[in-house]
Amino acid sequence: MHTKGLGAWLPRRRLRNPDKTAIVFGDGQRLSYSQLAHSAERVSQVLVARGVREGDSVAYLGENSPDFLITLFGAVRIGAVFVPVNTRLAIPEIEHVLSDSGARILIHDPEFAHRLERLLTASGAPAHVIRTGSSGRDGTLGLARLIEQATDIPPLHAADDDTPAAIVYTSGTTGRAKGAVLTHANLTAVAVNNLIDYDVSSDDVALMISPLFHVAALGMGALPVLLKGGTLVLEKGFDPGTALDLVERYRVTMLSGVPTTFQLLVDHPEWGSTDLSSLDKLTCGGSAVPSRILAAYEERGMSFSQGYGMTETSPGATSLSPDMTAHKLGSVGLPHFFTDVRVVDESGGAVETGIVGEIQVAGPNVFAGYHGLPDATAASLTADGWFRSGDLGYVDDHGYLYISDRLKDMIISGGENIYPAEIESLIADIDGVTGAAVIGVPDERWGEVPIAVLTVRDGFDITLDTIRGTLEGRVARYKLPTRVEIVGSLPRTASGKVRKHELRGLFPR
């Protein structure tokens, strides 16, 4: 079926549900599907008037807001490529994203203006810069005024499956971030997978507290809901008290986050008194949900879907349905409906059930490659087109996938392989532990030994004896941490994954 890509989504949704609320934001402001489509069309005219053509990159720097989605849909409807910029990046990192993507235009929130002054005078800066809101830089018009004045709406570009829709930069856990090129087919496929596996409906109200510049919130949250005709409640940042209030106020049905997100909600004083009865779809990624957090939600009648994926798979690869959470504790589930997953050995051959190997992913949601990096693209794909995740895992007798660890994070101690994720999941269940990362440090006798780096709730005294006593008898002795380091916070990517290379720099031995 010829759909003309993501650019056709809003016009088609406008025909079906023009007055349905698409977005709730700010202090109860609302945008209907008709208004959202109208604004996206006018953004496309704003872009064309500034020389943006098919294949050009349009960058956006800002927190969750209607402008993010208006710019996205305005760009793709003329065949341009949307580049979401992580607001947490340092200026040199933002410079890299803009120059590497070749962004012709940058649209940004006013609050980032002071950070961009040096960048905008650098060589390779975008030719055009537009602020959201009414007023722009040096007396120019802001995006809101430009939308009001836009006329002569350009025609809808007929994108095919291979047309790039977005360049999403990887979290950059090592080295410079690479731009993963996601096509219209990639983002459509991941949205459809979510409709099927998470039963997204047009009645759903999704609270978006994770940043849309991260592909998980975009591909697994915003896009499926808009495709189905549901409602997005956009929140600029995550505050547990505010999130609880929004769930109750707007009868939110869908909420996604990382384990820390859900723990902070449980720890908030209003947790017990907030009406959460509308919530029926909780999705957690980044790492497994500790069983004590699962129990806290189950006491309130809620269960989690969990999953696994990465930027290069748009990002969903697998999902674990709530009814299987208890039966398959620790699993990230089955492959998404239109996605395939396999586990292979070092030579690329299939491994037996229960044997750890590299996880590989195939399907219409697998990216087109890294922007401008043909060698890196070739290295990331097998000869038969499977994406090499670099993650280690195994599949059980029923086809459910379990993650062992990142290949590069595996610790080799005395010739034995140690997968930190296994230990971290057990430590995370200790009362008082709010975050756990296990890394390897050099050891003269064993080559490497594991240490635990933790964040701990006030009032709790977590010692090495506490950790070793909890793990004793549950894992092999060579896997027991040799020391514990307590830190104020763990360095994390936007998706919630711990930046272990930074921890190894803080604790080199």
XYZ file of C-alpha atoms in Angstrom:
509
model
C 0.000 0.000 0.000
C 1.413 3.384 -1.018
C 1.144 5.603 2.054
C 3.498 8.480 1.131
C 5.294 7.967 4.424
C 4.979 9.675 7.807
C 4.042 12.969 6.170
C 0.629 11.544 5.304
C -0.208 10.487 8.847
C -1.623 13.775 10.123
C -3.683 14.617 7.014
C -5.223 11.149 7.155
C -5.856 11.410 10.880
C -7.405 14.871 10.356
C -9.912 13.349 7.924
C -10.948 10.767 10.478
C -10.779 12.651 13.783
C -10.366 16.396 13.141
C -11.592 17.497 16.561
C -10.001 14.733 18.640
C -7.359 15.993 21.068
C -3.947 14.967 19.797
C -1.755 16.792 22.333
C -2.193 18.200 25.828
C 0.626 20.432 27.049
C 1.500 23.267 29.395
C -1.314 24.302 31.722
C -4.013 22.257 30.038
C -3.583 23.636 26.500
C -4.776 21.312 23.752
C -4.156 20.734 20.055
C -6.616 18.765 17.957
C -5.518 16.562 15.091
C -6.774 19.225 12.706
C -4.685 21.901 14.403
C -1.621 19.648 14.552
C -1.866 18.848 10.838
C -2.451 22.526 10.026
C 0.675 23.608 11.922
C 2.858 20.860 10.403
C 1.815 21.913 6.897
C 2.773 25.505 7.623
C 6.105 24.497 9.110
C 6.842 22.724 5.843
C 6.252 26.035 4.043
C 8.562 27.816 6.509
C 11.253 25.252 5.707
C 10.810 25.427 1.945
C 10.980 29.229 2.072
C 14.441 28.871 3.628
C 15.738 26.561 0.979
C 15.091 23.194 2.602
C 14.662 20.543 -0.070
C 14.211 16.793 -0.258
C 17.015 15.037 1.640
C 18.093 18.121 3.620
C 18.412 17.791 7.398
C 16.250 19.795 9.795
C 17.542 19.806 13.392
C 15.464 20.435 16.505
C 16.852 21.253 19.970
C 14.277 21.386 22.733
C 12.356 19.550 25.406
C 9.013 17.811 24.881
C 6.546 20.205 23.264
C 4.107 20.364 20.349
C 6.825 22.206 18.392
C 8.974 19.070 18.408
C 6.267 17.021 16.689
C 5.135 19.867 14.425
C 8.708 20.246 13.179
C 9.093 16.491 12.703
C 5.939 16.140 10.622
C 6.582 19.419 8.808
C 10.009 18.176 7.746
C 9.075 14.677 6.608
C 6.075 15.829 4.582
C 8.473 17.614 2.182
C 11.026 14.797 2.121
C 13.435 16.439 4.557
C 15.169 14.492 7.316
C 14.418 15.276 10.961
C 17.380 15.399 13.384
C 16.398 15.499 17.074
C 19.211 16.893 19.232
C 19.728 15.634 22.768
C 19.327 18.670 25.050
C 21.784 17.173 27.532
C 24.701 17.323 25.119
C 27.599 19.708 25.623
C 28.164 22.386 22.977
C 30.954 20.429 21.183
C 28.638 17.421 21.014
C 25.801 19.547 19.595
C 28.261 20.956 17.053
C 29.115 17.416 16.012
C 25.461 16.453 15.508
C 24.700 19.563 13.450
C 27.822 19.361 11.292
C 27.741 15.598 10.853
C 24.076 15.623 9.806
C 24.612 18.643 7.571
C 21.637 20.381 9.161
C 20.475 23.219 6.931
C 18.228 24.670 9.608
C 18.025 24.496 13.401
C 14.818 25.099 15.338
C 15.311 25.466 19.083
C 13.633 26.424 22.350
C 14.515 29.942 23.576
C 15.946 28.514 26.797
C 18.894 27.109 24.835
C 19.733 30.396 23.107
C 22.648 31.254 25.417
C 24.254 27.854 24.829
C 24.100 28.318 21.069
C 25.831 31.691 20.722
C 29.305 30.247 20.161
C 27.957 27.435 18.043
C 26.103 29.722 15.635
C 29.307 31.544 14.693
C 31.272 28.357 14.061
C 32.010 27.070 10.586
C 29.478 24.509 9.479
C 26.664 26.095 11.515
C 23.161 25.760 10.028
C 22.297 28.391 7.442
C 19.095 29.258 9.296
C 18.195 29.284 12.989
C 14.643 29.726 14.269
C 13.459 29.963 17.860
C 10.160 28.533 18.948
C 7.623 30.985 20.336
C 6.766 34.360 18.851
C 10.097 36.199 18.911
C 13.358 35.103 17.384
C 16.996 36.147 17.565
C 17.874 39.777 16.798
C 14.294 40.848 16.191
C 13.400 38.017 13.803
C 10.095 36.195 13.969
C 9.766 33.067 16.060
C 8.290 29.806 14.807
C 4.793 30.562 16.121
C 4.589 33.837 14.141
C 6.071 32.231 11.055
C 3.407 29.517 11.190
C 0.690 32.182 11.446
C 1.984 33.942 8.341
C 2.665 30.853 6.217
C 0.767 30.434 2.943
C 1.233 28.384 -0.238
C 1.501 25.020 1.478
C 3.928 22.772 -0.445
C 2.646 19.464 -1.802
C 3.070 16.258 0.151
C 6.260 14.433 -0.777
C 5.639 10.837 -1.808
C 8.203 9.049 0.347
C 9.016 5.432 -0.415
C 10.055 2.830 2.142
C 13.756 3.639 1.843
C 13.400 7.422 2.140
C 15.239 8.650 5.281
C 12.850 10.179 7.814
C 15.206 10.870 10.716
C 18.821 10.722 11.798
C 18.931 9.810 15.476
C 22.324 9.976 17.136
C 23.333 7.075 19.318
C 23.852 7.640 23.013
C 27.588 7.602 22.493
C 28.613 5.303 25.348
C 32.010 5.136 23.650
C 33.496 7.525 21.139
C 31.605 10.071 19.077
C 27.905 9.556 18.560
C 26.940 8.023 15.219
C 23.826 9.074 13.327
C 21.469 6.153 12.781
C 19.420 6.744 9.641
C 15.814 5.680 10.212
C 13.583 5.469 7.165
C 9.846 6.058 6.838
C 9.445 2.265 6.721
C 11.545 1.821 9.894
C 9.428 4.230 11.958
C 6.175 2.914 10.520
C 7.186 -0.656 11.317
C 8.091 0.074 14.931
C 4.813 1.958 15.395
C 2.800 -0.941 13.969
C 4.726 -3.423 16.127
C 3.710 -1.396 19.168
C 0.071 -1.246 18.124
C 0.060 -5.028 17.935
C 2.175 -6.016 20.929
C 1.052 -3.332 23.397
C -2.586 -3.080 22.253
C -2.440 0.699 21.728
C -5.953 2.051 21.168
C -7.479 5.341 20.037
C -8.751 5.822 23.597
C -5.258 5.747 25.074
C -3.820 8.801 26.810
C -0.016 8.571 26.981
C 2.014 10.681 29.395
C 5.337 11.488 27.754
C 7.828 12.155 30.538
C 10.810 10.684 28.693
C 12.446 13.022 26.158
C 11.168 12.753 22.604
C 14.684 13.321 21.265
C 15.361 9.776 22.435
C 14.120 7.201 19.943
C 12.394 5.086 22.612
C 9.958 7.848 23.551
C 9.463 8.791 19.913
C 9.251 5.388 18.247
C 7.625 3.419 21.064
C 5.431 6.166 22.525
C 4.526 9.231 20.483
C 4.372 7.752 16.984
C 2.199 4.691 17.782
C -0.258 6.848 19.738
C -0.554 9.431 16.953
C -0.867 6.704 14.309
C -3.752 5.179 16.247
C -5.399 8.518 17.022
C -4.836 8.615 20.785
C -3.765 11.555 22.941
C -0.289 12.592 24.084
C 0.237 14.501 27.333
C 3.596 16.218 26.881
C 5.698 17.067 29.916
C 9.031 18.866 29.530
C 10.833 16.912 32.207
C 10.254 14.253 34.803
C 9.152 15.242 38.284
C 7.478 12.368 40.161
C 4.942 14.574 41.951
C 3.933 16.311 38.734
C 3.726 13.006 36.890
C 1.398 11.540 39.518
C -0.801 14.641 39.314
C -0.991 14.435 35.513
C -1.926 10.752 35.597
C -4.856 11.514 37.871
C -5.901 14.763 36.148
C -5.957 13.446 32.575
C -6.794 9.804 33.324
C -3.547 8.675 31.743
C -3.576 5.095 30.458
C 0.022 4.724 29.187
C 3.305 5.510 30.908
C 6.825 4.599 29.830
C 10.157 5.038 31.565
C 13.232 3.382 32.997
C 13.335 1.544 36.353
C 14.480 4.692 38.179
C 11.408 6.541 36.893
C 9.028 4.002 38.344
C 10.937 3.760 41.612
C 10.796 7.541 42.132
C 7.034 7.435 41.654
C 6.719 4.753 44.334
C 8.958 6.723 46.707
C 6.947 9.953 46.345
C 4.718 10.924 49.308
C 1.650 11.170 47.016
C 2.052 7.647 45.633
C -0.473 6.088 47.982
C -3.110 8.821 47.675
C -3.025 9.337 43.893
C -5.753 7.732 41.796
C -3.840 5.536 39.352
C -6.790 3.386 38.324
C -6.669 4.596 34.705
C -3.152 3.255 34.126
C -3.210 -0.049 32.269
C -0.090 0.116 30.103
C 3.263 0.481 31.863
C 6.334 -0.017 29.702
C 9.872 -0.125 31.039
C 13.131 -0.212 29.110
C 16.818 0.431 29.702
C 17.211 -2.457 32.136
C 15.107 -5.055 33.919
C 12.598 -3.873 36.522
C 13.657 -5.022 40.029
C 11.145 -7.407 41.572
C 10.487 -5.077 44.537
C 9.330 -2.364 42.110
C 7.185 -4.888 40.243
C 5.608 -5.832 43.557
C 4.834 -2.210 44.455
C 2.876 -1.742 41.226
C 1.189 -5.113 41.421
C -0.140 -4.107 44.842
C -1.910 -1.255 43.015
C -3.240 -3.606 40.317
C -0.677 -2.707 37.630
C 1.770 -4.849 35.660
C 4.662 -4.005 33.371
C 5.519 -4.655 29.781
C 9.251 -4.809 29.348
C 11.310 -4.797 26.216
C 14.655 -4.635 24.526
C 15.953 -2.586 21.654
C 18.380 0.083 20.484
C 18.495 3.147 18.285
C 19.389 1.019 15.266
C 16.157 -0.991 15.603
C 13.974 2.119 15.819
C 14.193 1.010 18.750
C 11.955 -1.956 19.579
C 13.239 -5.492 19.094
C 11.378 -7.544 21.729
C 8.504 -7.161 24.175
C 7.405 -9.044 27.283
C 3.668 -8.844 27.921
C 2.443 -8.056 31.466
C 0.824 -11.474 31.863
C 4.229 -13.127 31.368
C 6.270 -10.865 33.661
C 6.033 -13.172 36.657
C 6.428 -16.366 34.606
C 9.447 -15.096 32.691
C 11.123 -12.955 35.346
C 14.248 -11.369 33.931
C 13.275 -11.919 30.294
C 12.844 -9.104 27.754
C 10.256 -11.170 25.919
C 9.568 -12.332 22.405
C 10.518 -10.617 19.146
C 8.061 -7.905 18.091
C 5.454 -9.143 15.635
C 7.265 -7.997 12.475
C 10.794 -8.449 13.851
C 13.138 -11.423 14.090
C 15.801 -12.071 16.733
C 18.498 -14.716 16.825
C 21.453 -15.600 19.070
C 24.707 -16.682 17.432
C 28.213 -17.774 18.360
C 31.474 -16.074 17.329
C 31.355 -17.670 13.875
C 27.768 -16.569 13.291
C 26.234 -19.997 13.800
C 23.031 -20.487 15.777
C 23.548 -21.526 19.410
C 21.490 -24.001 21.366
C 18.757 -23.002 23.776
C 20.189 -21.513 26.953
C 23.628 -20.827 25.483
C 24.878 -17.246 25.601
C 25.781 -15.608 22.293
C 25.481 -12.335 20.437
C 21.954 -11.045 19.841
C 21.150 -10.099 16.250
C 18.014 -8.428 14.908
C 16.335 -8.334 11.484
C 13.126 -6.819 10.168
C 11.622 -3.684 8.626
C 12.477 -1.709 11.776
C 16.252 -2.207 11.350
C 17.960 1.020 10.337
C 19.368 1.930 6.922
C 22.881 2.524 8.284
C 25.064 5.140 9.945
C 25.022 8.533 8.271
C 28.223 9.078 6.307
C 29.905 5.991 7.778
C 29.792 3.166 5.228
C 32.490 1.125 6.995
C 30.687 1.315 10.353
C 27.430 0.395 8.625
C 29.001 -2.624 6.935
C 30.565 -3.750 10.214
C 27.202 -3.534 12.004
C 25.370 -5.826 9.587
C 25.901 -9.468 8.687
C 26.106 -10.649 5.091
C 22.441 -11.686 5.283
C 21.294 -8.345 6.695
C 21.018 -8.954 10.450
C 22.057 -6.149 12.803
C 24.857 -7.066 15.183
C 23.700 -5.659 18.524
C 26.926 -6.206 20.451
C 24.738 -7.523 23.275
C 24.998 -10.986 24.781
C 21.985 -13.101 25.643
C 20.222 -16.428 25.308
C 16.816 -17.799 24.368
C 14.845 -20.252 26.483
C 12.797 -23.259 25.343
C 9.794 -21.046 24.579
C 11.645 -18.463 22.509
C 11.929 -15.806 25.221
C 15.083 -13.703 25.169
C 17.257 -12.966 28.202
C 20.000 -10.336 28.181
C 23.316 -11.331 29.704
C 25.244 -8.131 29.059
C 26.995 -5.896 26.597
C 29.836 -7.719 24.881
C 32.236 -4.906 25.799
C 31.025 -4.836 29.438
C 31.665 -8.508 30.073
C 34.252 -9.079 32.817
C 36.779 -11.886 32.451
C 38.079 -12.939 35.858
C 40.477 -15.877 36.107
C 39.272 -17.086 32.711
C 35.624 -17.006 33.772
C 33.090 -14.773 32.004
C 31.076 -12.513 34.329
C 27.980 -10.753 32.993
C 27.402 -7.667 35.163
C 23.666 -7.432 34.402
C 23.069 -10.695 36.248
C 24.671 -9.317 39.420
C 23.149 -5.849 39.061
C 19.617 -7.242 38.946
C 20.151 -9.021 42.269
C 21.759 -6.000 43.935
C 18.924 -3.753 42.708
C 16.490 -5.775 44.814
C 18.274 -4.875 48.057
C 16.211 -2.413 50.077
C 17.830 1.021 49.984
C 19.699 0.534 46.724
C 18.451 3.009 44.116
C 20.957 2.236 41.358
C 23.606 -0.391 40.716
C 26.397 -0.870 38.213
C 29.027 -3.607 38.267
C 32.288 -3.001 36.432
C 35.591 -4.833 36.135
C 38.827 -3.392 37.501
C 42.352 -4.719 36.927
C 43.664 -7.340 39.331
C 47.180 -8.798 39.366
C 46.026 -12.301 40.190
C 42.722 -12.660 38.329
C 43.147 -10.179 35.501
C 39.883 -8.455 36.436
C 37.580 -8.523 39.435
C 34.073 -7.059 39.766
C 33.242 -4.051 41.926
C 29.786 -2.594 42.619
C 29.087 1.117 42.205
C 25.834 2.095 43.919
C 23.457 4.927 44.648
C 21.702 4.518 47.991
C 18.615 6.056 49.581
C 19.190 8.316 52.572
C 19.214 6.476 55.875
C 20.478 3.149 54.503
C 23.950 1.741 55.148
C 24.880 -0.583 52.285
C 28.262 -2.238 52.814
C 30.314 -4.860 51.009
C 29.124 -7.378 53.581
C 25.521 -6.465 52.738
C 26.124 -7.087 49.042
C 28.140 -10.270 49.410
C 25.713 -11.639 51.993
C 22.801 -11.093 49.600
C 24.584 -12.692 46.649
C 26.215 -15.564 48.536
C 24.810 -18.846 47.283
C 22.897 -17.150 44.459
C 25.847 -16.633 42.113
C 29.268 -18.220 41.798
C 31.819 -16.853 44.247
C 34.025 -15.433 41.484
C 31.095 -13.155 40.585
C 30.918 -11.560 44.049
C 32.000 -7.886 44.063
C 35.320 -7.313 45.785
C 34.394 -3.822 46.940
C 31.520 -1.321 46.987
C 31.638 2.349 45.985
C 28.763 4.658 46.927
C 28.202 7.617 44.580
C 25.693 10.465 44.391
C 24.508 9.465 40.936
C 25.374 7.067 38.145
C 26.252 8.609 34.758
C 23.513 7.609 32.336
C 22.567 8.018 28.708
C 19.217 9.569 27.733
C 17.757 6.050 27.595
C 18.773 5.357 31.196
C 21.694 3.062 30.446
C 24.712 3.505 32.694
C 27.785 4.924 30.957
C 30.157 2.251 32.222
C 33.184 3.625 30.416
C 32.836 6.737 32.603
C 32.659 4.616 35.750
C 35.761 2.716 34.687
C 37.489 6.089 34.378
C 36.402 7.049 37.924
C 37.452 3.688 39.386
C 40.364 2.491 37.240
C 41.578 -0.018 39.838
